[in-house]
Short mmCIF file of C-alpha atoms in Angstrom, two decimals:
data_model
loop_
_atom_site.label_atom_id
_atom_site.label_comp_id
_atom_site.label_asym_id
_atom_site.label_seq_id
_atom_site.Cartn_x
_atom_site.Cartn_y
_atom_site.Cartn_z
CA UNK A 1 46.96 -44.76 -163.96
CA UNK A 2 51.02 -45.08 -162.02
CA UNK A 3 50.39 -42.60 -159.45
CA UNK A 4 54.55 -41.20 -160.56
CA UNK A 5 55.19 -38.96 -156.66
CA UNK A 6 56.45 -36.20 -157.86
CA UNK A 7 60.19 -35.42 -156.65
CA UNK A 8 61.47 -32.87 -154.47
CA UNK A 9 64.99 -31.33 -154.20
CA UNK A 10 63.69 -31.49 -150.04
CA UNK A 11 63.90 -35.17 -150.14
CA UNK A 12 67.06 -37.34 -150.23
CA UNK A 13 66.99 -41.88 -150.55
CA UNK A 14 69.24 -42.63 -147.98
CA UNK A 15 71.46 -46.25 -147.92
CA UNK A 16 71.64 -46.41 -144.94
CA UNK A 17 73.44 -49.97 -145.08
CA UNK A 18 75.09 -49.23 -148.15
CA UNK A 19 77.21 -46.32 -146.38
CA UNK A 20 78.35 -48.02 -143.51
CA UNK A 21 79.72 -50.17 -146.02
CA UNK A 22 81.19 -47.36 -147.77
CA UNK A 23 82.29 -45.18 -144.56
CA UNK A 24 82.32 -48.41 -142.15
CA UNK A 25 85.67 -48.38 -139.68
CA UNK A 26 85.56 -51.96 -139.69
CA UNK A 27 86.62 -54.67 -141.92
CA UNK A 28 85.05 -56.76 -142.50
CA UNK A 29 81.79 -54.38 -142.77
CA UNK A 30 83.94 -53.86 -145.81
CA UNK A 31 86.20 -50.70 -144.11
CA UNK A 32 88.22 -49.90 -146.48
CA UNK A 33 91.86 -48.28 -145.78
CA UNK A 34 91.85 -45.47 -148.64
CA UNK A 35 94.22 -46.92 -150.85
CA UNK A 36 96.84 -47.36 -149.13
CA UNK A 37 99.10 -50.17 -147.33
CA UNK A 38 97.30 -51.87 -144.13
CA UNK A 39 97.84 -51.18 -141.05
CA UNK A 40 97.93 -52.12 -137.44
CA UNK A 41 95.29 -49.82 -135.81
CA UNK A 42 95.79 -48.86 -132.32
CA UNK A 43 92.95 -50.33 -130.49
CA UNK A 44 90.62 -48.68 -128.79
CA UNK A 45 88.09 -50.43 -127.05
CA UNK A 46 84.41 -51.00 -126.64
CA UNK A 47 83.46 -47.57 -126.19
CA UNK A 48 85.43 -46.41 -129.21
CA UNK A 49 84.01 -48.57 -131.83
CA UNK A 50 80.50 -47.12 -130.05
CA UNK A 51 82.21 -43.48 -130.67
CA UNK A 52 83.14 -44.95 -134.08
CA UNK A 53 79.44 -46.46 -134.95
CA UNK A 54 77.84 -42.87 -133.81
CA UNK A 55 79.82 -40.28 -136.00
CA UNK A 56 81.73 -42.36 -139.06
CA UNK A 57 77.11 -42.10 -140.46
CA UNK A 58 76.45 -39.52 -138.00
CA UNK A 59 79.57 -36.57 -139.66
CA UNK A 60 78.64 -37.85 -143.79
CA UNK A 61 75.18 -38.08 -143.33
CA UNK A 62 76.02 -33.52 -142.08
CA UNK A 63 78.03 -32.93 -144.38
CA UNK A 64 80.26 -34.30 -147.64
CA UNK A 65 83.42 -34.74 -146.73
CA UNK A 66 87.28 -34.39 -147.55
CA UNK A 67 89.87 -35.09 -145.73
CA UNK A 68 93.91 -34.36 -146.48
CA UNK A 69 96.82 -34.80 -144.88
CA UNK A 70 96.30 -38.85 -143.45
CA UNK A 71 99.44 -38.83 -143.99
CA UNK A 72 100.96 -37.00 -141.89
CA UNK A 73 99.93 -38.23 -138.85
CA UNK A 74 101.86 -41.00 -137.75
CA UNK A 75 100.65 -44.33 -137.47
CA UNK A 76 102.08 -45.32 -133.57
CA UNK A 77 103.68 -43.15 -130.91
CA UNK A 78 102.18 -39.98 -129.53
CA UNK A 79 101.90 -36.09 -131.58
CA UNK A 80 99.47 -33.57 -130.78
CA UNK A 81 96.95 -31.51 -131.89
CA UNK A 82 96.88 -28.12 -132.24
CA UNK A 83 93.00 -26.73 -134.02
CA UNK A 84 91.88 -23.71 -134.56
CA UNK A 85 87.33 -23.82 -133.39
CA UNK A 86 85.21 -22.73 -135.26
CA UNK A 87 82.15 -24.86 -134.51
CA UNK A 88 81.08 -27.68 -131.11
CA UNK A 89 80.71 -29.86 -134.39
CA UNK A 90 84.60 -29.93 -135.17
CA UNK A 91 85.42 -32.61 -132.92
CA UNK A 92 83.40 -35.98 -134.45
CA UNK A 93 85.03 -34.67 -138.19
CA UNK A 94 87.92 -34.60 -137.20
CA UNK A 95 87.03 -37.61 -134.84
CA UNK A 96 86.61 -38.92 -137.69
CA UNK A 97 89.70 -38.04 -139.38
CA UNK A 98 92.06 -39.43 -137.22
CA UNK A 99 89.95 -42.81 -136.22
CA UNK A 100 90.72 -43.08 -140.28
CA UNK A 101 93.75 -42.05 -139.58
CA UNK A 102 93.85 -45.57 -137.41
CA UNK A 103 94.11 -43.94 -134.00
CA UNK A 104 92.33 -43.74 -131.10
CA UNK A 105 91.35 -39.39 -130.45
CA UNK A 106 91.64 -38.02 -127.50
CA UNK A 107 90.56 -34.40 -127.24
CA UNK A 108 90.40 -31.84 -124.22
CA UNK A 109 86.71 -30.68 -123.83
CA UNK A 110 85.09 -28.57 -121.57
CA UNK A 111 83.83 -31.09 -118.57
CA UNK A 112 80.34 -29.65 -118.95
CA UNK A 113 80.06 -31.98 -121.29
CA UNK A 114 80.60 -35.03 -118.70
CA UNK A 115 77.19 -34.34 -118.02
CA UNK A 116 75.42 -34.92 -120.59
CA UNK A 117 73.24 -37.91 -120.91
CA UNK A 118 75.63 -41.30 -122.69
CA UNK A 119 77.96 -38.55 -124.45
CA UNK A 120 78.82 -37.96 -120.62
CA UNK A 121 79.71 -42.51 -120.82
CA UNK A 122 80.95 -42.16 -124.42
CA UNK A 123 83.95 -39.30 -123.07
CA UNK A 124 84.04 -41.02 -119.42
CA UNK A 125 85.36 -44.53 -122.30
CA UNK A 126 86.97 -43.04 -124.83
CA UNK A 127 89.63 -40.95 -122.75
CA UNK A 128 89.16 -38.17 -123.19
CA UNK A 129 89.98 -35.49 -120.87
CA UNK A 130 87.59 -33.16 -119.55
CA UNK A 131 88.59 -29.39 -118.49
CA UNK A 132 88.04 -27.81 -116.23
CA UNK A 133 87.41 -23.75 -116.43
CA UNK A 134 89.09 -21.36 -113.91
CA UNK A 135 89.60 -23.12 -111.16
CA UNK A 136 92.40 -25.42 -109.87
CA UNK A 137 91.78 -28.19 -111.93
CA UNK A 138 92.46 -26.87 -115.60
CA UNK A 139 96.48 -28.06 -114.32
CA UNK A 140 94.66 -31.80 -114.38
CA UNK A 141 93.88 -31.62 -117.73
CA UNK A 142 96.73 -30.64 -118.80
CA UNK A 143 98.75 -33.52 -116.90
CA UNK A 144 96.51 -36.11 -118.45
CA UNK A 145 97.00 -35.28 -121.63
CA UNK A 146 100.22 -34.88 -120.01
CA UNK A 147 100.27 -38.35 -119.60
CA UNK A 148 98.64 -39.28 -122.70
CA UNK A 149 101.21 -37.94 -124.38
CA UNK A 150 103.92 -40.39 -122.81
CA UNK A 151 101.76 -42.96 -123.68
CA UNK A 152 101.83 -43.06 -126.78
CA UNK A 153 98.39 -41.31 -127.39
CA UNK A 154 97.03 -38.29 -130.12
CA UNK A 155 96.33 -35.78 -128.19
CA UNK A 156 94.08 -32.92 -130.44
CA UNK A 157 93.61 -28.74 -127.77
CA UNK A 158 91.55 -26.84 -128.62
CA UNK A 159 94.14 -23.34 -127.86
CA UNK A 160 91.19 -20.51 -128.54
CA UNK A 161 89.25 -22.48 -125.28
CA UNK A 162 86.10 -21.91 -127.23
CA UNK A 163 84.61 -20.77 -130.28
CA UNK A 164 86.90 -17.97 -131.33
CA UNK A 165 85.19 -14.94 -131.49
CA UNK A 166 87.03 -13.11 -134.89
CA UNK A 167 84.01 -12.15 -137.05
CA UNK A 168 85.47 -13.83 -140.13
CA UNK A 169 86.74 -17.25 -138.12
CA UNK A 170 89.84 -16.93 -138.19
CA UNK A 171 91.42 -18.07 -135.08
CA UNK A 172 91.75 -15.54 -132.53
CA UNK A 173 94.54 -14.73 -129.45
CA UNK A 174 94.71 -17.96 -127.75
CA UNK A 175 95.67 -19.93 -124.23
CA UNK A 176 98.93 -20.58 -123.49
CA UNK A 177 98.73 -24.44 -122.04
CA UNK A 178 99.23 -26.51 -124.69
CA UNK A 179 102.35 -24.31 -125.93
CA UNK A 180 103.32 -26.47 -121.96
CA UNK A 181 102.31 -28.85 -123.76
CA UNK A 182 104.33 -28.46 -126.91
CA UNK A 183 107.85 -27.01 -124.66
CA UNK A 184 107.54 -30.27 -122.62
CA UNK A 185 107.77 -33.06 -125.37
CA UNK A 186 107.84 -31.00 -128.67
CA UNK A 187 110.77 -28.59 -128.86
CA UNK A 188 113.07 -31.30 -128.45
CA UNK A 189 111.76 -33.09 -130.90
CA UNK A 190 110.52 -36.63 -129.50
CA UNK A 191 106.63 -36.00 -129.77
CA UNK A 192 105.52 -34.55 -133.84
CA UNK A 193 102.81 -31.82 -133.82
CA UNK A 194 101.07 -30.66 -136.38
CA UNK A 195 98.73 -28.35 -137.81
CA UNK A 196 94.66 -28.94 -138.13
CA UNK A 197 92.24 -27.22 -138.80
CA UNK A 198 88.14 -27.27 -139.92
CA UNK A 199 86.51 -25.52 -142.78
CA UNK A 200 83.05 -25.96 -143.61
CA UNK A 201 81.63 -27.71 -139.68
CA UNK A 202 80.78 -23.25 -139.03
CA UNK A 203 77.74 -24.09 -141.96
CA UNK A 204 75.36 -26.53 -140.18
CA UNK A 205 75.27 -25.05 -137.28
CA UNK A 206 73.90 -21.60 -136.73
CA UNK A 207 75.13 -21.35 -133.86
CA UNK A 208 73.45 -18.65 -132.17
CA UNK A 209 70.01 -19.69 -133.40
CA UNK A 210 70.80 -22.68 -132.49
CA UNK A 211 69.69 -24.54 -135.87
CA UNK A 212 70.96 -27.14 -138.47
CA UNK A 213 71.60 -26.25 -141.88
CA UNK A 214 71.71 -29.57 -143.93
CA UNK A 215 70.75 -28.31 -148.00
CA UNK A 216 72.12 -26.94 -150.40
CA UNK A 217 74.31 -30.65 -148.87
CA UNK A 218 77.45 -28.33 -147.43
CA UNK A 219 81.26 -29.79 -147.32
CA UNK A 220 83.91 -29.61 -144.55
CA UNK A 221 87.28 -30.21 -144.93
CA UNK A 222 89.94 -31.07 -142.30
CA UNK A 223 93.51 -31.01 -142.22
CA UNK A 224 96.13 -31.68 -140.90
CA UNK A 225 99.57 -30.47 -142.29
CA UNK A 226 102.65 -32.07 -141.68
CA UNK A 227 104.96 -31.39 -137.79
CA UNK A 228 106.22 -28.14 -137.15
CA UNK A 229 110.07 -27.16 -136.46
CA UNK A 230 109.95 -25.97 -132.19
CA UNK A 231 113.80 -26.13 -132.53
CA UNK A 232 114.25 -22.96 -132.33
CA UNK A 233 113.10 -22.73 -129.34
CA UNK A 234 115.57 -24.84 -127.93
CA UNK A 235 117.27 -24.06 -125.12
CA UNK A 236 114.84 -21.10 -123.91
CA UNK A 237 113.73 -20.51 -120.25
CA UNK A 238 109.99 -21.54 -119.16
CA UNK A 239 108.64 -18.50 -118.69
CA UNK A 240 105.81 -16.61 -119.82
CA UNK A 241 107.39 -15.17 -123.08
CA UNK A 242 108.53 -18.36 -124.24
CA UNK A 243 104.86 -19.65 -124.12
CA UNK A 244 103.43 -16.95 -125.64
CA UNK A 245 105.87 -16.94 -127.95
CA UNK A 246 105.27 -20.61 -128.63
CA UNK A 247 101.54 -20.42 -128.69
CA UNK A 248 101.77 -17.68 -131.49
CA UNK A 249 104.48 -19.66 -133.33
CA UNK A 250 101.44 -23.10 -132.98
CA UNK A 251 98.30 -20.84 -133.16
CA UNK A 252 100.19 -19.17 -137.02
CA UNK A 253 101.41 -21.80 -137.98
CA UNK A 254 97.26 -22.97 -137.86
CA UNK A 255 96.48 -20.39 -139.33
CA UNK A 256 98.29 -19.77 -142.19
CA UNK A 257 97.30 -23.64 -143.55
CA UNK A 258 93.76 -22.46 -142.67
CA UNK A 259 94.08 -19.96 -145.16
CA UNK A 260 95.81 -22.77 -148.21
CA UNK A 261 92.74 -24.30 -147.61
CA UNK A 262 90.16 -21.42 -147.38
CA UNK A 263 92.00 -19.68 -150.55
CA UNK A 264 91.58 -16.75 -148.84
CA UNK A 265 95.28 -14.14 -147.66
CA UNK A 266 95.03 -15.14 -143.70
CA UNK A 267 95.56 -11.63 -141.35
CA UNK A 268 97.99 -10.79 -139.62
CA UNK A 269 97.32 -10.18 -136.00
CA UNK A 270 95.54 -12.61 -133.52
CA UNK A 271 91.44 -11.25 -132.77
CA UNK A 272 91.49 -10.33 -129.24
CA UNK A 273 88.37 -9.86 -127.63
CA UNK A 274 89.33 -7.91 -125.08
CA UNK A 275 91.12 -5.31 -127.57
CA UNK A 276 87.63 -4.81 -129.06
CA UNK A 277 85.59 -4.78 -126.53
CA UNK A 278 88.06 -2.04 -125.38
CA UNK A 279 88.04 0.16 -129.01
CA UNK A 280 83.82 -0.30 -128.45
CA UNK A 281 84.20 1.20 -125.16
CA UNK A 282 86.34 4.19 -126.43
CA UNK A 283 85.54 4.57 -129.72
CA UNK A 284 81.39 5.00 -127.95
#
């Protein structure tokens, strides 16, 4: 009698060849252009291809992906994407999203990642932008992002500067570096700025326990909204008040788009870790 191996709910059959053909970034391997008219892909070079070969199947193995709003991303020219940050897995999924729109993704990320073997080399050779926190070099990061936008690149920034501390995972009070880029390039309409949201990545990786959770299978949503109108800030003097207003306006749009994805009511104020600590101390 032929032995039949019992099925386990923890067993997943993976056909990597089929997966690569369905989800390949390269038409030669069977990759499609999502049913849209083919447009020239922004040239990224060898290392962008290496990253794509890792992140395309990697993100698909981690979760089901729901990518919305790729048509909002211009096919050429500088673009500033402003995103919420709920997981260290946000950038890989966002990178695949941008690459599927036939653009080369560039992120501002903490410089310690450049010290990780292999990953650091990929980051360095794909034009990613290191951010040295708490130092004068932080200004160099904004200058590098500024140059990338002028050169017609897609730049993604997470204004919160780290994973949100909001207990409910809404965007928290953000840093104003994003406003400097927006005022320089986006207020006059020369470069579009678009809201970017992630949802579901937080369910894959438990940052406190350092534990990956793949089952039951999760869905990760990445959505980009329409270009934002910043014309109301035009003609204003560049000062701290303007930078704060622009930052809060941008993150408010991100928060509203996230509310659509979550199908929940967004809070009216941004969570402030400093205020939360102060309230806790006063309550003790």
